mmCIF file of C-alpha atoms and ligand atoms in Angstrom:
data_model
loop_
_atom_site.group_PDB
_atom_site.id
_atom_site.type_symbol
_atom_site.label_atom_id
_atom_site.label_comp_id
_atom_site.label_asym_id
_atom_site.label_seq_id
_atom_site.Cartn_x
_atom_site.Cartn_y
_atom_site.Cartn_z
ATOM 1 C CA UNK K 70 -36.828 22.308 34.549
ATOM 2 C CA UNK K 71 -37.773 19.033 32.166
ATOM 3 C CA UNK K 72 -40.545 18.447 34.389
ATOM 4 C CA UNK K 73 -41.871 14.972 31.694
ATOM 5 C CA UNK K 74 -38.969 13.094 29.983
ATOM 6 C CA UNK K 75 -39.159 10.720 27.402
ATOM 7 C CA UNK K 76 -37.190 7.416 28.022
ATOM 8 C CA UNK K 77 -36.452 4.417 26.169
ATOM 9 C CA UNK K 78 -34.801 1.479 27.592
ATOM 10 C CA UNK K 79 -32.818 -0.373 25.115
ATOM 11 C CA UNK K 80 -31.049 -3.784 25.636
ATOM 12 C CA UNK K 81 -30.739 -7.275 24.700
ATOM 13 C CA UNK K 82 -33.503 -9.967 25.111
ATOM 14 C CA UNK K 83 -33.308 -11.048 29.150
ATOM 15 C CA UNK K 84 -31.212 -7.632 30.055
ATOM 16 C CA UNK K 85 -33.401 -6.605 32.468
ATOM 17 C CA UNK K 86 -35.088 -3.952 30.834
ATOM 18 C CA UNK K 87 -38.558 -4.269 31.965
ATOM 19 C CA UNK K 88 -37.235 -4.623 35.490
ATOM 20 C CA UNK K 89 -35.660 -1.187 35.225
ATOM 21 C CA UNK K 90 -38.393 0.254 33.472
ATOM 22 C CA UNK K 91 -40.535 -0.286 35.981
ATOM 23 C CA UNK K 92 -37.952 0.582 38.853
ATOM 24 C CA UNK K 93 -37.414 4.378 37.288
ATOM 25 C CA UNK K 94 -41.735 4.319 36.596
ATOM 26 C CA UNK K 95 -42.286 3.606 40.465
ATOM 27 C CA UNK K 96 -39.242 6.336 41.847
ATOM 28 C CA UNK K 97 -40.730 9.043 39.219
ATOM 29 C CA UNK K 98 -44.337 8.421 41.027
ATOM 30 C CA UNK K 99 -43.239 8.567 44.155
ATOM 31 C CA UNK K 100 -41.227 12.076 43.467
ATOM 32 C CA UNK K 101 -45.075 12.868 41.802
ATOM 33 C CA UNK K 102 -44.255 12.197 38.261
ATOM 34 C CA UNK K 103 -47.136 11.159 36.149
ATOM 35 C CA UNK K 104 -44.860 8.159 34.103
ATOM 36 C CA UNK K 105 -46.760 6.308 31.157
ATOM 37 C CA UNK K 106 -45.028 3.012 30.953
ATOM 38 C CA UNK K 107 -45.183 1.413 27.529
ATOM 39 C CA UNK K 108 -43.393 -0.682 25.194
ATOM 40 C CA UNK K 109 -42.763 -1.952 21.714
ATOM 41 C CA UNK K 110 -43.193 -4.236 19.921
ATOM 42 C CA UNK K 111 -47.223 -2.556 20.959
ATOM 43 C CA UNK K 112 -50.586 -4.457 21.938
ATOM 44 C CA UNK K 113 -52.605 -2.585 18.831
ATOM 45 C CA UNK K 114 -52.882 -4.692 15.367
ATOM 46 C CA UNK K 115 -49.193 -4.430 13.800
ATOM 47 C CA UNK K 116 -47.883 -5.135 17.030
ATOM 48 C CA UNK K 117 -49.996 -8.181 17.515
ATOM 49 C CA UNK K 118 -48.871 -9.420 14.062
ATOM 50 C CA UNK K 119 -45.679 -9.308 15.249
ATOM 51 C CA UNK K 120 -46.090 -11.067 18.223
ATOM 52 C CA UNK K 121 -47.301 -14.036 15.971
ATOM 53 C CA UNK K 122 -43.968 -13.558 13.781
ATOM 54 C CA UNK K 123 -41.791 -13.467 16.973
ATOM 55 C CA UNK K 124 -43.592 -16.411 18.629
ATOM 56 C CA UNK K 125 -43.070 -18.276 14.795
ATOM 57 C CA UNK K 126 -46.862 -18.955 14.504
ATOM 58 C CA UNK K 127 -46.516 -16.856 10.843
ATOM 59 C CA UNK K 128 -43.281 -16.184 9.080
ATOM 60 C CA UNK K 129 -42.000 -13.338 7.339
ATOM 61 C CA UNK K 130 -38.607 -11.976 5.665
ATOM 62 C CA UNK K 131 -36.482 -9.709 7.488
ATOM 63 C CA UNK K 132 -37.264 -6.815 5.249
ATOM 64 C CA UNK K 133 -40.949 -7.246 6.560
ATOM 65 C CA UNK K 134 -40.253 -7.115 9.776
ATOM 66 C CA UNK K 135 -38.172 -4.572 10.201
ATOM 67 C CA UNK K 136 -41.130 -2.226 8.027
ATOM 68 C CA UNK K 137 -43.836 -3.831 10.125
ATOM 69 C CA UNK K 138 -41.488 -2.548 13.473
ATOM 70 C CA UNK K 139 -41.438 0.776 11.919
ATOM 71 C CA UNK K 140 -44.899 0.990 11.269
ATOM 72 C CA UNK K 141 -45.693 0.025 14.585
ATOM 73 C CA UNK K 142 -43.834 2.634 15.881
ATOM 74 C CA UNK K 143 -45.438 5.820 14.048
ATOM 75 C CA UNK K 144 -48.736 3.974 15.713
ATOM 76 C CA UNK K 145 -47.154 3.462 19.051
ATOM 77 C CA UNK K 146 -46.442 7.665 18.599
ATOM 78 C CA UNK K 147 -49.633 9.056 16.845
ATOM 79 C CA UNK K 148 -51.885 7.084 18.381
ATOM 80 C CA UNK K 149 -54.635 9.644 19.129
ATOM 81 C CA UNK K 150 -55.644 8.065 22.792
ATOM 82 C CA UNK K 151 -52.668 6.518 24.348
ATOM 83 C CA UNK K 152 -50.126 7.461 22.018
ATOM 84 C CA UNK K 153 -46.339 8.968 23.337
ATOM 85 C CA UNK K 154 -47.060 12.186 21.983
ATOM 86 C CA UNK K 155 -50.411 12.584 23.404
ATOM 87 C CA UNK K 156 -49.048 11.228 26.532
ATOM 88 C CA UNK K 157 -45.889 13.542 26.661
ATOM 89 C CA UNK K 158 -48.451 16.210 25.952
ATOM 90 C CA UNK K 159 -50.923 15.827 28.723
ATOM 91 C CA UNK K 160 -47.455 15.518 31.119
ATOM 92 C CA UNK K 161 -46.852 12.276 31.851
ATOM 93 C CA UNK K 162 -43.076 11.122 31.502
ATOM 94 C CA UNK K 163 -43.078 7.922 29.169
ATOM 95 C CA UNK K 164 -41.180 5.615 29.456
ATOM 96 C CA UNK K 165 -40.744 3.277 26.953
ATOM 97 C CA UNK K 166 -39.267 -0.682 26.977
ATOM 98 C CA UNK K 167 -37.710 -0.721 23.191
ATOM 99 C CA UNK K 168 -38.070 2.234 20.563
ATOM 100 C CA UNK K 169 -35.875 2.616 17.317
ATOM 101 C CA UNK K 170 -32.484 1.424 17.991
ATOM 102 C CA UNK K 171 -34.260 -2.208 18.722
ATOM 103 C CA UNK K 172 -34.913 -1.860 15.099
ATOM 104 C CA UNK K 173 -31.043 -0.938 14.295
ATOM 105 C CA UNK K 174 -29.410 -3.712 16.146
ATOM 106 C CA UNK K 175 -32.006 -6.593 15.563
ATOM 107 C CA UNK K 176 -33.135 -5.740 12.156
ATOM 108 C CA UNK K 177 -30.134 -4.202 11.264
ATOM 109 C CA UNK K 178 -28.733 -7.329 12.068
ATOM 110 C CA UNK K 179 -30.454 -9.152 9.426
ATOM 111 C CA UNK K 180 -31.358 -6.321 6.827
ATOM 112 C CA UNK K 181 -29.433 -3.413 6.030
ATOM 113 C CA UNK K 182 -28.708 -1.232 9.098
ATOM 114 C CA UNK K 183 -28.449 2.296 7.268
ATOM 115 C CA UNK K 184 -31.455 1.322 5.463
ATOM 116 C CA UNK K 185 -33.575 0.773 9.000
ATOM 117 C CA UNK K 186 -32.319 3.942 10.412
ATOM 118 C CA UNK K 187 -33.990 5.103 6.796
ATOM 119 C CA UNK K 188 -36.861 3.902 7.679
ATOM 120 C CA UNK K 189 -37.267 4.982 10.996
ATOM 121 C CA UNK K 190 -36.281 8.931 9.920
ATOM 122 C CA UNK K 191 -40.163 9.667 10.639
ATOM 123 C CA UNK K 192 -40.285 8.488 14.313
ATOM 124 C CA UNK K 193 -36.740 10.184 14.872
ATOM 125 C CA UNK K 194 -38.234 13.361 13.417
ATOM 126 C CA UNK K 195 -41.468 13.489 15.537
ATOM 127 C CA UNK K 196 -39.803 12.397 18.783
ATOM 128 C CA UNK K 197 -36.101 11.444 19.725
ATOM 129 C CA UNK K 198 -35.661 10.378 23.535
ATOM 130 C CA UNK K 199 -34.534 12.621 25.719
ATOM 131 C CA UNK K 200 -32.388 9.480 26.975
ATOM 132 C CA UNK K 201 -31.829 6.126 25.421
ATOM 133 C CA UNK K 202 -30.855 3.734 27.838
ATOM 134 C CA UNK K 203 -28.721 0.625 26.992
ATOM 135 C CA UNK K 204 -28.348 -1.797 29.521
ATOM 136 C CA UNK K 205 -25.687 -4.209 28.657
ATOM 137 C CA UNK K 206 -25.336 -7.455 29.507
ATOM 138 C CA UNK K 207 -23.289 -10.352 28.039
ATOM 139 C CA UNK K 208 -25.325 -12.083 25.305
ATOM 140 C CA UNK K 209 -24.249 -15.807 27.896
ATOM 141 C CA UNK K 210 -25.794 -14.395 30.717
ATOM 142 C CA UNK K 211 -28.919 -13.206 28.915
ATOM 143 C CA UNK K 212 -29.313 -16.599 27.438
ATOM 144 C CA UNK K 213 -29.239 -18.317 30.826
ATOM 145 C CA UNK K 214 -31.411 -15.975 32.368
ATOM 146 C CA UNK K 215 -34.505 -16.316 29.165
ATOM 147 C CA UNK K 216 -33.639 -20.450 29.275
ATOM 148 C CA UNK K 217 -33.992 -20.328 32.966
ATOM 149 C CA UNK K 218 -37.422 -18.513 32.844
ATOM 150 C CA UNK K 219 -39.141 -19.454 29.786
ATOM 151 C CA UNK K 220 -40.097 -22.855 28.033
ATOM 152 C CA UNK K 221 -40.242 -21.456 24.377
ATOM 153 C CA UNK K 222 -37.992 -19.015 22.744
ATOM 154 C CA UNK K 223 -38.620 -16.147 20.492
ATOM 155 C CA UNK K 224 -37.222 -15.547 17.069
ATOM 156 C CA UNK K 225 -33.862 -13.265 17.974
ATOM 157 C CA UNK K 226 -33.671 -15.365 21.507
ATOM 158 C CA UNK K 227 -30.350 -17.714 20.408
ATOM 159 C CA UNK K 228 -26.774 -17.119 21.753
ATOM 160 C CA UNK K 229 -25.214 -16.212 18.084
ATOM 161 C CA UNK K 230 -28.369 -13.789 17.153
ATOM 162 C CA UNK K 231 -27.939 -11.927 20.423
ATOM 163 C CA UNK K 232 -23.879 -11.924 19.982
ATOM 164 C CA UNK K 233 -24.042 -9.871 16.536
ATOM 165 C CA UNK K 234 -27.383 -7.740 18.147
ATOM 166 C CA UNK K 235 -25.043 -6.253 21.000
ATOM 167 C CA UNK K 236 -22.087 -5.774 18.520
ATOM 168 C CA UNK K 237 -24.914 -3.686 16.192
ATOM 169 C CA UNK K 238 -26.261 -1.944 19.163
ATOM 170 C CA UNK K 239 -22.554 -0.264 19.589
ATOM 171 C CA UNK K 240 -22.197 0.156 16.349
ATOM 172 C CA UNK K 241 -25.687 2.324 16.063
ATOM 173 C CA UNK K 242 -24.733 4.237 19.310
ATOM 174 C CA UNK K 243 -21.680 5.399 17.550
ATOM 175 C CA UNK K 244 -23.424 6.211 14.194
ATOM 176 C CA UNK K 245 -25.759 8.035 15.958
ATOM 177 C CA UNK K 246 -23.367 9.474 18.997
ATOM 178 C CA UNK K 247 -23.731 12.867 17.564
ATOM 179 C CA UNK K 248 -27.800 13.329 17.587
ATOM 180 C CA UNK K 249 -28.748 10.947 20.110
ATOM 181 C CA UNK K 250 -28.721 11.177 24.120
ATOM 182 C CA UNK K 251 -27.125 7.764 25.003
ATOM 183 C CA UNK K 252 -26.581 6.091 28.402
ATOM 184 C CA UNK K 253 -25.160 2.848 28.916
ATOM 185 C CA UNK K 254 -24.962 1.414 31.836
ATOM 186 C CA UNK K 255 -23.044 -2.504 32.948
ATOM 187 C CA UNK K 256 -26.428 -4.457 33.609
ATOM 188 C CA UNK K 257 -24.216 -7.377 34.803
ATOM 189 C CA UNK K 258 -24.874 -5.991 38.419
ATOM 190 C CA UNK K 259 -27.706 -6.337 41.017
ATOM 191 C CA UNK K 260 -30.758 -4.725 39.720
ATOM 192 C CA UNK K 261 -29.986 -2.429 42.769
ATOM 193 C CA UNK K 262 -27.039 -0.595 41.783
ATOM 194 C CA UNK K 263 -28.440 -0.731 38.085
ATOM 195 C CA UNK K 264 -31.127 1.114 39.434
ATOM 196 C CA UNK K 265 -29.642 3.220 40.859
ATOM 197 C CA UNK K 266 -27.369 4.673 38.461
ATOM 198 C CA UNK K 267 -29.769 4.943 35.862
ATOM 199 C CA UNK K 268 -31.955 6.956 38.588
ATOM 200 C CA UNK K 269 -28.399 8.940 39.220
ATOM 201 C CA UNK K 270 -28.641 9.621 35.298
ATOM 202 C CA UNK K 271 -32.487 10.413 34.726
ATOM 203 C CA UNK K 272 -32.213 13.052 37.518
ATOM 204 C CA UNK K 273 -29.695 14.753 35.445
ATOM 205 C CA UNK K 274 -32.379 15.114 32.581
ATOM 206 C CA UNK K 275 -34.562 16.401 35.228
ATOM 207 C CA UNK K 276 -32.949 18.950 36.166
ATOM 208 C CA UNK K 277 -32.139 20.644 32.257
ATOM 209 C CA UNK K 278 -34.218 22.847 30.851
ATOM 210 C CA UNK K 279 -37.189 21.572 29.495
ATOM 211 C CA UNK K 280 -37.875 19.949 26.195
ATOM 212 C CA UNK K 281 -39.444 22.210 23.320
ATOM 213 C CA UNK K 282 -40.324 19.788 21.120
ATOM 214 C CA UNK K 283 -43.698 18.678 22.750
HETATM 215 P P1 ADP J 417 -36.009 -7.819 29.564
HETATM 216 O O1 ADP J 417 -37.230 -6.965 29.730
HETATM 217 O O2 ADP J 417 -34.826 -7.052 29.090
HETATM 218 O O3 ADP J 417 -36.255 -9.071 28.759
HETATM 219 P P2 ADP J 417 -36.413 -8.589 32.348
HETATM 220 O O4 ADP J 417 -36.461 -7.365 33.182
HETATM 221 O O5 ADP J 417 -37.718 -9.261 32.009
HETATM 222 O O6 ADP J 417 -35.574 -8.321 31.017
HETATM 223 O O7 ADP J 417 -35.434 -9.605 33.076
HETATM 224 C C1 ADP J 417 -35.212 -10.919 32.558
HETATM 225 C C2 ADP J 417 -34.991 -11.867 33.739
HETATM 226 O O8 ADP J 417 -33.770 -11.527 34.392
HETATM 227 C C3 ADP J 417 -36.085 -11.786 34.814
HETATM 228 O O9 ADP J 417 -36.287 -13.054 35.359
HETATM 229 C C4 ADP J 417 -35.490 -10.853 35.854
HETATM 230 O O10 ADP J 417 -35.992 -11.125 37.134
HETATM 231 C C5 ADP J 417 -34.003 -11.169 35.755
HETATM 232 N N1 ADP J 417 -33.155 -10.004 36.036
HETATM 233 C C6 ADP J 417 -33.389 -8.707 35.717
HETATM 234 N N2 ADP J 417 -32.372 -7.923 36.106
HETATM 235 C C7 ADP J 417 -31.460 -8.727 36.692
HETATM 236 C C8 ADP J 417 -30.176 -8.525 37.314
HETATM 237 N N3 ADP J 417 -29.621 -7.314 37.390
HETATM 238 N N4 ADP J 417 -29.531 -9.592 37.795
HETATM 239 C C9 ADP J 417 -30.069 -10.837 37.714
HETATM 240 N N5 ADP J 417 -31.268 -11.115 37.155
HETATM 241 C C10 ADP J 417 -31.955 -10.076 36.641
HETATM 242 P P1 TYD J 418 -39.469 -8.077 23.834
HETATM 243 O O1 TYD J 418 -40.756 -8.816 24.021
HETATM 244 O O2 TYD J 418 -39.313 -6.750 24.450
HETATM 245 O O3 TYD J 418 -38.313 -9.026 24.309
HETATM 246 P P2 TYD J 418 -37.640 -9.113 25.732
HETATM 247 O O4 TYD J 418 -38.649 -8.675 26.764
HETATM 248 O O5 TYD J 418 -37.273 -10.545 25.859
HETATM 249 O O6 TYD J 418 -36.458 -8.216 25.675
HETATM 250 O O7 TYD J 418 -39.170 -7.835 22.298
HETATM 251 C C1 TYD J 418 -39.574 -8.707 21.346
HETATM 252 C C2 TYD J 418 -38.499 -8.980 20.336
HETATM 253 O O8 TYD J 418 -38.634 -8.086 19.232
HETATM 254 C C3 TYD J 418 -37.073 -8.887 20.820
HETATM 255 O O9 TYD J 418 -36.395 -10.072 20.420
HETATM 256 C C4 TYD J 418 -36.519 -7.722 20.036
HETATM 257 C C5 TYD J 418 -37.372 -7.655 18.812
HETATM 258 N N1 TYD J 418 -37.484 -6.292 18.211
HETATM 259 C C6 TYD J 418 -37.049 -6.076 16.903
HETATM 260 O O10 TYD J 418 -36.545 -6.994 16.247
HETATM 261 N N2 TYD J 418 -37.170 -4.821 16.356
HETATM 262 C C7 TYD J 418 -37.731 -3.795 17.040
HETATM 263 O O11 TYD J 418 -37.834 -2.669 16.513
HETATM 264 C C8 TYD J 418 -38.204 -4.037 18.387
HETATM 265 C C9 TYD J 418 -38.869 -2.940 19.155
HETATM 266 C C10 TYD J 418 -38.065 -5.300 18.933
#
């Protein structure tokens, strides 16, 4: 049995990622799961420079961010205290909100998608979820949900930029249908039912053999 999974959620801005994230964290605990929630982009120094990009306080050109997102990623794995591998390897199931195919859709949106998934080869080598989960939601609803919450908006958070993010998030899971564990699930639902099939889902992972790789 895969007794600690790793998870990413993936999703537009204002899909309701986070939400689920923590949903499937607090069911895993309560079944006696150690879970290790985390997300990208991180808190440590290249995710902190991004912040400052997203929040347009610096600016940068596409290329740059998508190496900086990258970069932040081999952190967010290696790290040698709270990193996902050393995580994974002391048991805990980690779950993370946003790992590489953020990078595909959003950068690839703006950059080179083929080239991002280049760049990214490391992090795919040293750990590929054992489930990427896409919760879809139309880009309209998303945008209502972010304008209805927040005062300020972040760099990708505008109607057209999330329009051609979904389209590049399909695209991606069918590049990558062959190598990567994919899940999609209609987030245009009550966080209930969401819930619930994504639980429906991870207990499916749970019950496989377990993964070598860690
Ligand atoms: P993300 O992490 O993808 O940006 P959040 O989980 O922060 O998304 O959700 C964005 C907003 O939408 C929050 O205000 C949250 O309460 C709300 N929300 C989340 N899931 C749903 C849902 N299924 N239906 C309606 N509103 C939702
Ligand atoms: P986040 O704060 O998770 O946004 P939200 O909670 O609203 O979904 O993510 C920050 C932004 O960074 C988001 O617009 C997506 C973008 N992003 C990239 O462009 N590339 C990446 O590799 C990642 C992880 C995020």
């Amino acid at each position: 049995m895969a007794n600690n999974l790793f998870i990413a959620f993936e999703g537009i801005d204002g899909s309701g990622k986070s939400s689920q994230a923590k949903l499937l964290a607090t069911k895993l605990e309560s079944m006696g799961h150690k879970v290790y929630l985390t997300m990208e982009p991180t808190d440590c120094h290249i995710g902190s420079l991004l912040l400052k990009i997203l929040r347009h306080h610096i600016k940068a050109d596409h290329n740059t961010i998508a190496l900086l997102f990258a970069a932040d990623r081999i952190e967010h794995l290696l790290d040698k205290q709270n990193g996902i591998m050393k995580k994974l390897s002391e048991g805990f199931t980690v779950i993370t909100d946003r790992y590489y195919f953020s990078s595909y859709a959003y950068n690839g949106t703006h950059t080179d998608m083929d080239w991002v998934i280049e760049i990214n080869k490391m992090s795919a080598q040293i750990r590929r979820p054992d489930i990427n989960i896409f919760i879809d939601v139309p880009p309209e609803v998303c945008m209502e949900r972010i304008n209805t919450n927040r005062a300020t908006t972040e760099l990708f958070e505008n109607l057209d930029n999330l329009r051609n993010v979904r389209e590049k998030f399909l695209e991606a899971f069918t590049k990558l249908k062959h190598e990567e564990n994919i899940f999609i699930t209609d987030g245009n639902r009550s966080v209930e039912v969401i819930a619930d099939d994504i639980w429906k889902e991870t207990e499916r992972y749970l019950s496989m053999p377990a993964h070598t790789g860690v």
